[in-house]
mmCIF file of C-alpha atoms in Angstrom:
data_model
loop_
_atom_site.group_PDB
_atom_site.id
_atom_site.type_symbol
_atom_site.label_atom_id
_atom_site.label_comp_id
_atom_site.label_asym_id
_atom_site.label_seq_id
_atom_site.Cartn_x
_atom_site.Cartn_y
_atom_site.Cartn_z
ATOM 1 C CA UNK A 28 47.825 -67.178 -15.209
ATOM 2 C CA UNK A 29 44.723 -65.481 -13.804
ATOM 3 C CA UNK A 30 42.529 -65.906 -10.822
ATOM 4 C CA UNK A 31 39.019 -64.793 -9.905
ATOM 5 C CA UNK A 32 38.546 -61.326 -8.489
ATOM 6 C CA UNK A 33 39.055 -62.088 -4.805
ATOM 7 C CA UNK A 34 40.499 -65.151 -3.091
ATOM 8 C CA UNK A 35 40.511 -65.801 0.632
ATOM 9 C CA UNK A 36 42.450 -68.812 1.864
ATOM 10 C CA UNK A 37 42.609 -70.159 -1.667
ATOM 11 C CA UNK A 38 38.815 -70.086 -2.155
ATOM 12 C CA UNK A 39 37.611 -67.831 -4.933
ATOM 13 C CA UNK A 40 34.971 -65.327 -3.947
ATOM 14 C CA UNK A 41 33.269 -62.926 -6.333
ATOM 15 C CA UNK A 42 32.494 -59.401 -5.199
ATOM 16 C CA UNK A 43 29.171 -58.169 -6.482
ATOM 17 C CA UNK A 44 27.319 -54.921 -5.960
ATOM 18 C CA UNK A 45 23.896 -55.242 -4.397
ATOM 19 C CA UNK A 46 21.242 -52.766 -5.438
ATOM 20 C CA UNK A 47 18.420 -53.083 -2.916
ATOM 21 C CA UNK A 48 16.634 -50.478 -0.839
ATOM 22 C CA UNK A 49 18.493 -49.390 2.270
ATOM 23 C CA UNK A 50 16.581 -47.820 5.139
ATOM 24 C CA UNK A 51 18.615 -45.143 6.829
ATOM 25 C CA UNK A 52 19.043 -45.515 10.565
ATOM 26 C CA UNK A 53 19.348 -42.345 12.574
ATOM 27 C CA UNK A 54 20.502 -42.005 16.174
ATOM 28 C CA UNK A 55 17.105 -40.552 17.092
ATOM 29 C CA UNK A 56 13.798 -40.468 15.285
ATOM 30 C CA UNK A 57 12.870 -36.794 15.123
ATOM 31 C CA UNK A 58 10.965 -34.412 12.903
ATOM 32 C CA UNK A 59 13.498 -31.662 13.474
ATOM 33 C CA UNK A 60 15.535 -30.380 10.541
ATOM 34 C CA UNK A 61 19.104 -31.772 10.376
ATOM 35 C CA UNK A 62 21.627 -29.536 12.093
ATOM 36 C CA UNK A 63 25.311 -29.077 11.364
ATOM 37 C CA UNK A 64 27.986 -30.138 13.784
ATOM 38 C CA UNK A 65 29.593 -27.537 15.976
ATOM 39 C CA UNK A 66 32.665 -28.463 13.979
ATOM 40 C CA UNK A 67 32.100 -26.202 10.998
ATOM 41 C CA UNK A 68 32.387 -27.251 7.378
ATOM 42 C CA UNK A 69 35.465 -26.079 5.459
ATOM 43 C CA UNK A 70 34.788 -23.301 2.972
ATOM 44 C CA UNK A 71 34.843 -23.934 -0.762
ATOM 45 C CA UNK A 72 38.099 -21.964 -1.008
ATOM 46 C CA UNK A 73 39.718 -24.160 1.634
ATOM 47 C CA UNK A 74 38.656 -27.319 -0.196
ATOM 48 C CA UNK A 75 39.911 -26.003 -3.523
ATOM 49 C CA UNK A 76 43.282 -25.184 -1.957
ATOM 50 C CA UNK A 77 43.565 -28.664 -0.411
ATOM 51 C CA UNK A 78 42.222 -30.614 -3.387
ATOM 52 C CA UNK A 79 44.636 -31.481 -6.197
ATOM 53 C CA UNK A 80 43.569 -32.973 -9.537
ATOM 54 C CA UNK A 81 46.147 -34.140 -12.079
ATOM 55 C CA UNK A 82 46.666 -31.210 -14.507
ATOM 56 C CA UNK A 83 46.342 -33.297 -17.667
ATOM 57 C CA UNK A 84 43.699 -31.893 -20.006
ATOM 58 C CA UNK A 85 43.965 -34.757 -22.465
ATOM 59 C CA UNK A 86 43.367 -37.350 -19.750
ATOM 60 C CA UNK A 87 40.413 -35.334 -18.463
ATOM 61 C CA UNK A 88 38.933 -35.396 -21.960
ATOM 62 C CA UNK A 89 39.548 -39.129 -22.423
ATOM 63 C CA UNK A 90 38.651 -40.562 -19.014
ATOM 64 C CA UNK A 91 35.325 -40.810 -17.220
ATOM 65 C CA UNK A 92 36.860 -42.075 -13.969
ATOM 66 C CA UNK A 93 38.253 -39.999 -11.098
ATOM 67 C CA UNK A 94 40.015 -41.638 -8.141
ATOM 68 C CA UNK A 95 40.086 -39.516 -4.989
ATOM 69 C CA UNK A 96 43.095 -40.566 -2.885
ATOM 70 C CA UNK A 97 42.753 -39.960 0.869
ATOM 71 C CA UNK A 98 45.913 -40.084 2.974
ATOM 72 C CA UNK A 99 46.483 -41.350 6.485
ATOM 73 C CA UNK A 100 47.807 -39.391 9.452
ATOM 74 C CA UNK A 101 50.866 -37.135 9.384
ATOM 75 C CA UNK A 102 51.047 -36.646 5.649
ATOM 76 C CA UNK A 103 49.748 -34.492 2.814
ATOM 77 C CA UNK A 104 47.888 -35.680 -0.248
ATOM 78 C CA UNK A 105 50.902 -35.295 -2.499
ATOM 79 C CA UNK A 106 53.343 -36.603 0.101
ATOM 80 C CA UNK A 107 51.491 -39.895 0.364
ATOM 81 C CA UNK A 108 50.404 -40.527 -3.210
ATOM 82 C CA UNK A 109 52.522 -38.586 -5.734
ATOM 83 C CA UNK A 110 55.156 -41.324 -6.058
ATOM 84 C CA UNK A 111 52.678 -44.229 -6.201
ATOM 85 C CA UNK A 112 48.992 -44.263 -7.097
ATOM 86 C CA UNK A 113 48.818 -40.705 -8.434
ATOM 87 C CA UNK A 114 51.678 -41.531 -10.832
ATOM 88 C CA UNK A 115 50.429 -44.972 -11.927
ATOM 89 C CA UNK A 116 46.668 -44.424 -12.226
ATOM 90 C CA UNK A 117 46.877 -42.139 -15.307
ATOM 91 C CA UNK A 118 48.555 -44.974 -17.210
ATOM 92 C CA UNK A 119 45.324 -46.919 -16.739
ATOM 93 C CA UNK A 120 43.162 -43.983 -17.795
ATOM 94 C CA UNK A 121 42.158 -42.845 -14.298
ATOM 95 C CA UNK A 122 42.260 -39.189 -13.242
ATOM 96 C CA UNK A 123 43.927 -39.058 -9.801
ATOM 97 C CA UNK A 124 42.940 -36.463 -7.227
ATOM 98 C CA UNK A 125 44.291 -36.025 -3.695
ATOM 99 C CA UNK A 126 42.877 -34.246 -0.668
ATOM 100 C CA UNK A 127 45.101 -32.948 2.137
ATOM 101 C CA UNK A 128 43.207 -33.256 5.413
ATOM 102 C CA UNK A 129 43.456 -30.594 8.157
ATOM 103 C CA UNK A 130 46.621 -30.509 10.241
ATOM 104 C CA UNK A 131 48.020 -33.380 8.154
ATOM 105 C CA UNK A 132 45.107 -35.520 9.349
ATOM 106 C CA UNK A 133 45.808 -35.102 13.043
ATOM 107 C CA UNK A 134 42.709 -32.978 13.748
ATOM 108 C CA UNK A 135 39.199 -33.960 14.848
ATOM 109 C CA UNK A 136 37.963 -36.665 12.466
ATOM 110 C CA UNK A 137 34.529 -35.068 12.565
ATOM 111 C CA UNK A 138 36.168 -32.141 10.759
ATOM 112 C CA UNK A 139 38.477 -34.191 8.532
ATOM 113 C CA UNK A 140 35.489 -36.242 7.415
ATOM 114 C CA UNK A 141 33.851 -33.073 6.174
ATOM 115 C CA UNK A 142 36.898 -32.492 3.955
ATOM 116 C CA UNK A 143 36.293 -35.852 2.273
ATOM 117 C CA UNK A 144 32.591 -35.097 1.870
ATOM 118 C CA UNK A 145 33.296 -31.620 0.464
ATOM 119 C CA UNK A 146 36.056 -32.951 -1.812
ATOM 120 C CA UNK A 147 33.565 -35.351 -3.400
ATOM 121 C CA UNK A 148 31.086 -32.485 -3.737
ATOM 122 C CA UNK A 149 33.715 -30.248 -5.381
ATOM 123 C CA UNK A 150 34.777 -32.968 -7.809
ATOM 124 C CA UNK A 151 31.149 -33.511 -8.749
ATOM 125 C CA UNK A 152 30.656 -29.790 -9.359
ATOM 126 C CA UNK A 153 33.802 -29.571 -11.476
ATOM 127 C CA UNK A 154 33.318 -32.866 -13.352
ATOM 128 C CA UNK A 155 29.586 -33.680 -13.210
ATOM 129 C CA UNK A 156 29.727 -36.315 -15.963
ATOM 130 C CA UNK A 157 32.543 -38.374 -14.418
ATOM 131 C CA UNK A 158 32.431 -41.246 -11.943
ATOM 132 C CA UNK A 159 34.097 -40.681 -8.572
ATOM 133 C CA UNK A 160 35.946 -43.515 -6.831
ATOM 134 C CA UNK A 161 37.779 -43.373 -3.500
ATOM 135 C CA UNK A 162 40.965 -45.133 -2.417
ATOM 136 C CA UNK A 163 42.071 -44.344 1.138
ATOM 137 C CA UNK A 164 44.954 -45.544 3.288
ATOM 138 C CA UNK A 165 45.216 -46.001 7.029
ATOM 139 C CA UNK A 166 43.484 -43.283 9.067
ATOM 140 C CA UNK A 167 42.274 -41.628 5.873
ATOM 141 C CA UNK A 168 39.678 -44.406 5.931
ATOM 142 C CA UNK A 169 38.262 -43.063 9.188
ATOM 143 C CA UNK A 170 37.785 -39.605 7.673
ATOM 144 C CA UNK A 171 36.113 -41.297 4.706
ATOM 145 C CA UNK A 172 33.968 -43.298 7.129
ATOM 146 C CA UNK A 173 32.603 -40.072 8.592
ATOM 147 C CA UNK A 174 31.327 -39.040 5.150
ATOM 148 C CA UNK A 175 29.795 -42.465 4.500
ATOM 149 C CA UNK A 176 28.169 -42.667 7.939
ATOM 150 C CA UNK A 177 26.877 -39.126 8.331
ATOM 151 C CA UNK A 178 26.172 -38.227 4.682
ATOM 152 C CA UNK A 179 25.097 -41.592 3.228
ATOM 153 C CA UNK A 180 22.517 -40.298 0.761
ATOM 154 C CA UNK A 181 24.937 -37.896 -0.880
ATOM 155 C CA UNK A 182 27.845 -40.335 -0.936
ATOM 156 C CA UNK A 183 25.692 -43.157 -2.337
ATOM 157 C CA UNK A 184 24.634 -40.875 -5.161
ATOM 158 C CA UNK A 185 28.092 -39.617 -6.099
ATOM 159 C CA UNK A 186 30.629 -42.367 -5.229
ATOM 160 C CA UNK A 187 30.942 -45.463 -7.414
ATOM 161 C CA UNK A 188 33.629 -47.569 -5.649
ATOM 162 C CA UNK A 189 35.523 -47.378 -2.376
ATOM 163 C CA UNK A 190 38.755 -49.309 -1.756
ATOM 164 C CA UNK A 191 40.232 -49.183 1.745
ATOM 165 C CA UNK A 192 43.928 -49.944 2.333
ATOM 166 C CA UNK A 193 45.100 -50.836 5.846
ATOM 167 C CA UNK A 194 41.904 -49.444 7.363
ATOM 168 C CA UNK A 195 41.447 -49.464 11.161
ATOM 169 C CA UNK A 196 37.635 -49.439 10.959
ATOM 170 C CA UNK A 197 37.395 -51.274 14.288
ATOM 171 C CA UNK A 198 39.946 -49.008 15.959
ATOM 172 C CA UNK A 199 43.551 -49.555 17.005
ATOM 173 C CA UNK A 200 44.464 -51.554 20.104
ATOM 174 C CA UNK A 201 47.160 -50.296 22.487
ATOM 175 C CA UNK A 202 49.597 -52.813 21.002
ATOM 176 C CA UNK A 203 49.020 -51.236 17.591
ATOM 177 C CA UNK A 204 49.812 -47.781 18.949
ATOM 178 C CA UNK A 205 53.147 -49.073 20.142
ATOM 179 C CA UNK A 206 53.942 -49.872 16.500
ATOM 180 C CA UNK A 207 53.176 -46.299 15.396
ATOM 181 C CA UNK A 208 55.851 -44.083 16.992
ATOM 182 C CA UNK A 209 54.448 -40.859 15.535
ATOM 183 C CA UNK A 210 51.031 -41.383 17.119
ATOM 184 C CA UNK A 211 52.456 -42.755 20.358
ATOM 185 C CA UNK A 212 54.936 -39.906 20.900
ATOM 186 C CA UNK A 213 54.419 -37.383 23.674
ATOM 187 C CA UNK A 214 54.136 -34.617 21.077
ATOM 188 C CA UNK A 215 51.074 -36.218 19.514
ATOM 189 C CA UNK A 216 49.554 -38.158 22.395
ATOM 190 C CA UNK A 217 46.769 -35.609 22.839
ATOM 191 C CA UNK A 218 45.907 -34.573 19.299
ATOM 192 C CA UNK A 219 42.206 -35.281 18.581
ATOM 193 C CA UNK A 220 42.706 -38.156 16.162
ATOM 194 C CA UNK A 221 44.692 -40.085 18.771
ATOM 195 C CA UNK A 222 41.660 -40.389 21.013
ATOM 196 C CA UNK A 223 39.287 -41.168 18.154
ATOM 197 C CA UNK A 224 41.222 -44.013 16.492
ATOM 198 C CA UNK A 225 41.398 -46.135 19.631
ATOM 199 C CA UNK A 226 39.319 -49.291 19.722
ATOM 200 C CA UNK A 227 36.167 -48.580 21.714
ATOM 201 C CA UNK A 228 36.194 -44.806 21.117
ATOM 202 C CA UNK A 229 32.909 -42.999 20.536
ATOM 203 C CA UNK A 230 33.984 -42.217 16.975
ATOM 204 C CA UNK A 231 34.679 -45.877 16.196
ATOM 205 C CA UNK A 232 31.350 -46.872 17.752
ATOM 206 C CA UNK A 233 29.471 -44.291 15.683
ATOM 207 C CA UNK A 234 30.927 -45.231 12.286
ATOM 208 C CA UNK A 235 30.284 -48.916 12.973
ATOM 209 C CA UNK A 236 26.687 -48.413 14.110
ATOM 210 C CA UNK A 237 25.184 -48.438 10.608
ATOM 211 C CA UNK A 238 26.225 -50.133 7.353
ATOM 212 C CA UNK A 239 27.880 -48.047 4.671
ATOM 213 C CA UNK A 240 25.358 -47.049 1.999
ATOM 214 C CA UNK A 241 24.417 -48.905 -1.166
ATOM 215 C CA UNK A 242 24.967 -49.081 -4.123
ATOM 216 C CA UNK A 243 28.641 -48.144 -3.595
ATOM 217 C CA UNK A 244 30.917 -51.156 -4.123
ATOM 218 C CA UNK A 245 33.322 -51.829 -1.232
ATOM 219 C CA UNK A 246 36.644 -53.636 -0.863
ATOM 220 C CA UNK A 247 39.008 -53.591 2.124
ATOM 221 C CA UNK A 248 42.608 -54.748 1.592
ATOM 222 C CA UNK A 249 45.058 -55.303 4.446
ATOM 223 C CA UNK A 250 48.322 -57.174 4.842
ATOM 224 C CA UNK A 251 48.378 -60.073 7.269
ATOM 225 C CA UNK A 252 51.605 -58.553 8.634
ATOM 226 C CA UNK A 253 50.217 -55.015 9.098
ATOM 227 C CA UNK A 254 51.760 -54.062 12.433
ATOM 228 C CA UNK A 255 49.033 -51.513 13.244
ATOM 229 C CA UNK A 256 46.647 -54.458 13.738
ATOM 230 C CA UNK A 257 48.708 -55.763 16.674
ATOM 231 C CA UNK A 258 46.426 -57.120 19.378
ATOM 232 C CA UNK A 259 43.703 -58.166 16.921
ATOM 233 C CA UNK A 260 43.469 -59.903 13.572
ATOM 234 C CA UNK A 261 44.151 -57.636 10.572
ATOM 235 C CA UNK A 262 40.988 -58.876 8.867
ATOM 236 C CA UNK A 263 38.917 -57.881 11.898
ATOM 237 C CA UNK A 264 40.459 -54.425 12.228
ATOM 238 C CA UNK A 265 39.892 -53.711 8.536
ATOM 239 C CA UNK A 266 36.358 -55.109 8.302
ATOM 240 C CA UNK A 267 33.524 -52.804 7.279
ATOM 241 C CA UNK A 268 30.611 -51.985 9.591
ATOM 242 C CA UNK A 269 28.187 -54.856 10.027
ATOM 243 C CA UNK A 270 25.848 -55.506 7.069
ATOM 244 C CA UNK A 271 27.983 -53.456 4.670
ATOM 245 C CA UNK A 272 28.125 -55.416 1.427
ATOM 246 C CA UNK A 273 31.878 -55.546 0.955
ATOM 247 C CA UNK A 274 34.778 -57.962 1.420
ATOM 248 C CA UNK A 275 38.001 -57.812 3.437
ATOM 249 C CA UNK A 276 40.956 -59.560 1.772
ATOM 250 C CA UNK A 277 44.708 -59.950 2.206
ATOM 251 C CA UNK A 278 47.362 -60.012 -0.528
ATOM 252 C CA UNK A 279 48.984 -63.031 1.134
ATOM 253 C CA UNK A 280 45.819 -65.090 0.592
ATOM 254 C CA UNK A 281 45.137 -63.863 -2.930
ATOM 255 C CA UNK A 282 48.663 -64.463 -4.206
ATOM 256 C CA UNK A 283 49.087 -67.579 -2.023
ATOM 257 C CA UNK A 284 52.233 -66.189 -0.445
ATOM 258 C CA UNK A 285 51.791 -66.718 3.302
ATOM 259 C CA UNK A 286 55.380 -65.648 3.992
ATOM 260 C CA UNK A 287 54.965 -62.254 2.286
ATOM 261 C CA UNK A 288 56.072 -59.507 4.706
ATOM 262 C CA UNK A 289 54.246 -56.286 4.030
ATOM 263 C CA UNK A 290 53.988 -53.512 6.629
ATOM 264 C CA UNK A 291 51.403 -50.786 7.093
ATOM 265 C CA UNK A 292 53.175 -48.040 5.116
ATOM 266 C CA UNK A 293 54.313 -50.524 2.482
ATOM 267 C CA UNK A 294 50.669 -51.100 1.545
ATOM 268 C CA UNK A 295 50.874 -47.709 -0.180
ATOM 269 C CA UNK A 296 53.316 -48.847 -2.873
ATOM 270 C CA UNK A 297 52.855 -52.589 -3.195
ATOM 271 C CA UNK A 298 52.286 -53.772 -6.764
ATOM 272 C CA UNK A 299 50.123 -56.692 -5.699
ATOM 273 C CA UNK A 300 47.783 -54.529 -3.620
ATOM 274 C CA UNK A 301 47.571 -51.979 -6.436
ATOM 275 C CA UNK A 302 46.534 -54.792 -8.809
ATOM 276 C CA UNK A 303 43.841 -55.995 -6.394
ATOM 277 C CA UNK A 304 42.503 -52.439 -6.050
ATOM 278 C CA UNK A 305 42.417 -51.614 -9.760
ATOM 279 C CA UNK A 306 41.028 -55.024 -10.764
ATOM 280 C CA UNK A 307 38.169 -54.320 -8.360
ATOM 281 C CA UNK A 308 37.558 -50.894 -9.910
ATOM 282 C CA UNK A 309 37.567 -52.444 -13.376
ATOM 283 C CA UNK A 310 35.568 -55.573 -12.443
ATOM 284 C CA UNK A 311 38.209 -57.837 -13.929
ATOM 285 C CA UNK A 312 40.232 -60.835 -12.814
ATOM 286 C CA UNK A 313 43.439 -60.346 -10.859
ATOM 287 C CA UNK A 314 46.654 -60.889 -12.780
ATOM 288 C CA UNK A 315 48.863 -62.921 -10.453
ATOM 289 C CA UNK A 316 51.993 -61.677 -12.243
ATOM 290 C CA UNK A 317 51.297 -58.240 -10.799
ATOM 291 C CA UNK A 318 52.721 -59.309 -7.447
ATOM 292 C CA UNK A 319 56.117 -58.766 -9.066
ATOM 293 C CA UNK A 320 57.788 -55.737 -7.487
ATOM 294 C CA UNK A 321 58.398 -54.086 -10.858
ATOM 295 C CA UNK A 322 55.095 -54.857 -12.580
ATOM 296 C CA UNK A 323 53.783 -51.292 -12.228
ATOM 297 C CA UNK A 324 56.752 -48.967 -12.920
ATOM 298 C CA UNK A 325 55.329 -45.907 -11.153
ATOM 299 C CA UNK A 326 54.891 -47.641 -7.800
ATOM 300 C CA UNK A 327 58.168 -46.203 -6.598
ATOM 301 C CA UNK A 328 59.969 -48.005 -3.796
ATOM 302 C CA UNK A 329 62.385 -45.076 -3.167
ATOM 303 C CA UNK A 330 59.432 -42.850 -2.282
ATOM 304 C CA UNK A 331 58.184 -45.477 0.133
ATOM 305 C CA UNK A 332 61.619 -45.808 1.712
ATOM 306 C CA UNK A 333 61.754 -42.062 2.341
ATOM 307 C CA UNK A 334 58.277 -42.087 3.869
ATOM 308 C CA UNK A 335 59.293 -44.873 6.241
ATOM 309 C CA UNK A 336 62.598 -43.158 7.065
ATOM 310 C CA UNK A 337 61.175 -39.706 7.785
ATOM 311 C CA UNK A 338 57.556 -40.471 8.590
ATOM 312 C CA UNK A 339 58.096 -40.430 12.343
ATOM 313 C CA UNK A 340 60.132 -37.231 12.590
ATOM 314 C CA UNK A 341 58.687 -34.058 14.102
ATOM 315 C CA UNK A 342 58.962 -32.339 10.734
ATOM 316 C CA UNK A 343 56.568 -34.914 9.306
ATOM 317 C CA UNK A 344 53.840 -34.855 11.973
ATOM 318 C CA UNK A 345 50.499 -33.095 12.161
ATOM 319 C CA UNK A 346 50.084 -29.928 14.193
ATOM 320 C CA UNK A 347 46.527 -30.160 15.500
ATOM 321 C CA UNK A 348 45.786 -28.421 18.773
ATOM 322 C CA UNK A 349 45.960 -30.776 21.755
ATOM 323 C CA UNK A 350 42.799 -31.699 23.646
ATOM 324 C CA UNK A 351 42.049 -33.221 27.046
ATOM 325 C CA UNK A 352 39.631 -35.892 25.813
ATOM 326 C CA UNK A 353 37.999 -37.344 22.725
ATOM 327 C CA UNK A 354 35.970 -34.780 20.719
ATOM 328 C CA UNK A 355 32.366 -35.982 20.521
ATOM 329 C CA UNK A 356 30.378 -35.323 17.368
ATOM 330 C CA UNK A 357 27.079 -33.461 17.416
ATOM 331 C CA UNK A 358 26.431 -34.411 13.785
ATOM 332 C CA UNK A 359 23.401 -36.437 12.811
ATOM 333 C CA UNK A 360 22.921 -38.619 9.769
ATOM 334 C CA UNK A 361 21.570 -36.805 6.735
#
């Protein structure tokens, strides 16, 4: 049994890419040359040391599709993805790559975003004939948002598809913080990302002030029971900036399972969400049988269980330097 690509509340909706001219909006109209943020860009050596690409020469010869996996807070690229997407994607002829963001993604998002931008640039230099897609989870979507907001021309040229999982594009309410012990703990209360992910922060306002660039195709997937969305609707929290041509969907609506309980971390290894994501990349219909827990053998529940068990311990948290207030970007759109 199959169903059309995306379904919301039982109504089928097709996702289509729109290829029209997009006029870039800048914070100020000026003839001055673009300047870099005071937050410096990571060096090429740093990016190479933080960027991992599956070491499979045969797959690299056979596949034209790279999927850059961007992790959320308090994790490394391998720690978040090695037991799920990075293991399953090669079986569908995708080349997985992961990027570890600075201080396990607890640093200034204006710096972490540059890692995503530079990772795309490095992948393009290394594999110029291949398509680059991005799948990000949780706060990794905010780092990705920096690249899309501040470097839209480059990203539009080099990124084909972007799938967001559990993305807090509209920021996290205080009730959502209470559901994230690692972020709410005294040890991490003043790391830069904690100020920036809050609803109403300057960072959240900036990334939502312009639509993400065309012709990238966009899909946002979030569980209706994602606890990080406490205090607001999950669909609202995970919605793209206004006028971005992309959809926000939930697995509960697509699979018509309103009682499905699926938490924020669990979105990383859910078979149904993986099927929605890859069907979008492949422009094909969703196979409803994929909601079965064992449909994709490499989506490993034991790895997820360990992440949930140890994800809030001090040994699994980022070590960014504490700040007194939200870091404000001096970047401008290029």
